[in-house]
Every structure is written in C-alpha cells, then in structure tokens.
Amino acid sequence: MQTQRDSLRRGRLSGERVAELDALGMVWDPFEEVWQEGLAASRQYLAEHGDLRVPAKYVAPDGFRLGGWIAHQRNENRDGTLAPGRVAALDALGMVWEPSDEDWRRGLAAAQAYRNKWGDLRVPFDHIDPTGIRLGRWISHRRDDRRANRLAPERIAQLDALGMVWEALGDDWQRWIAAARTYRECHGDLRIPRTYITEDGLNLGSWISSRRIQRRGGTLPLERATELDALGMVWDPF
C-alpha cells in the first residue's frame, strides 16, 4: 500500500488505478485519517463532558487514545508545527492549549469569588466552590509552590492582591491571640470557660485549654508562651 501512495505522490499512478483503489477504501494519507479520527473523538468527548480538558490517559470507547492525541496536538502547537487549519478546527471545539494556564485562571476566579463572599482567603482545605473547583486544595498547592520557588512573581502578586494567607498556621495563631485579647479586655482576665465560643464562632475556651496542655507537655514554643503571658494567661486555673 505504501508503494501505491508513493507512486501517487510522484505522479506515477494512473487515474484508473487510483479509482480502483478508491473503490476499495484506500487510505492515501494515514496520518490525515488518524487526525480526523482524533477530531471526531474530540467532538464526541466535548458533547459528553462539556469541554476538552481530556485526562492524559483517557481512551475513547472505541479504543482511540484521545488523551495522548490531545497532548500531541498541544506539543505541535507549542512548536509551531500544527497546521493553522487544524488549530482552527480545535479552537472551534474549545481546545485548552495550556491546561496549567487555564487551571490558574479558573482557580484565581474561584479565589476572587470566595473573597468577595467571605471577605478573606482563609479557605478550608476541603472546600469545593459552586463550579466544582477544589479551591481549598488549590490554595494549599499555591502555598507549596511558593515555598518551593515554583510560583511566578506575577502570580504571587495576583494572590497578594486578594489577601492571600501564605502561612496559614501563623495567621491562625494571630486570630486566636486577637480573640484572647478581646476576651481579656471584656472580662479582665483569661480564665476562659472551656465551652466559651466567640461571636464569630471561634471555640476560644477549647483553644486556651489546648495551649495549657501544650505547655505542660513542653511542646508550646517559648515565644508563644511569652505572648500569652503578656495577656495574663492563667496556665493552671485550678
């Protein structure tokens, strides 16, 4: 078959023979056929899933390895070797050429929506936003990226503009300290009942009790014990 294809490309195959082979369903350009098969599988995936965010290992019901095919189209597009007509055909289906950039835009939009609703980016780890984005995990991963120097300065700046909490544990401590200070200003001491909950829902009594346990066990850092001492902490209320 390859000999006949080569003959056709060189103009050495008669019209009659071309017609005979066409009648048998000759595939003159197998690469084009594979591409058309990939485009058809992409169209079907879009109809079923609503987008072309195809997992890398996804295999279509007919056995076509669509995930690998999509990845190959992205690589060719980055290299500038994907024909404009093919780029246009995939664009028409909503092709996601750079998934990481798309993930960033979706995550940032979800973070903006969360901040608009709740006033901060103190997102619980298991929080999923209304569009299905696992925002708590996304925020946590961005912290990991920054600690590992994998987060671009412009992306850090975008999150800073939303009030990103980069060190959640340290920020948590300051929230509790502020709540303890408010309690002392209102009640004159830190003899807080274990069941006491602040107006904004912090279980301050339980938190204070846990700090006492930490100090007795020698696991409360000295600087934090000192901070509580400055507020008049009662380490042994009995």
Tab-separated table of C-alpha atoms in Angstrom, residues 10 19 56 74 87 91 96 98 101 108 111 116 125 162 167 185 218 230:
chain	number	residue	atom	x	y	z
A	10	ARG	CA	5.230	11.087	-7.684
A	19	ALA	CA	-10.159	4.853	-8.943
A	56	ALA	CA	-3.774	12.325	29.620
A	74	ARG	CA	-0.639	20.761	22.217
A	87	VAL	CA	-5.536	24.815	15.119
A	91	ASP	CA	-10.242	26.113	18.606
A	96	VAL	CA	-7.489	24.052	26.061
A	98	GLU	CA	-2.252	25.313	28.032
A	101	ASP	CA	-2.718	28.477	32.491
A	108	LEU	CA	-7.902	32.642	40.634
A	111	ALA	CA	-10.474	32.608	44.880
A	116	ASN	CA	-15.987	38.543	47.657
A	125	PHE	CA	-8.785	22.588	52.786
A	162	LEU	CA	-6.700	39.127	47.109
A	167	GLU	CA	1.419	30.866	56.219
A	185	GLU	CA	-10.467	43.437	77.596
A	218	GLY	CA	6.741	21.082	76.607
A	230	ALA	CA	1.771	39.168	78.220
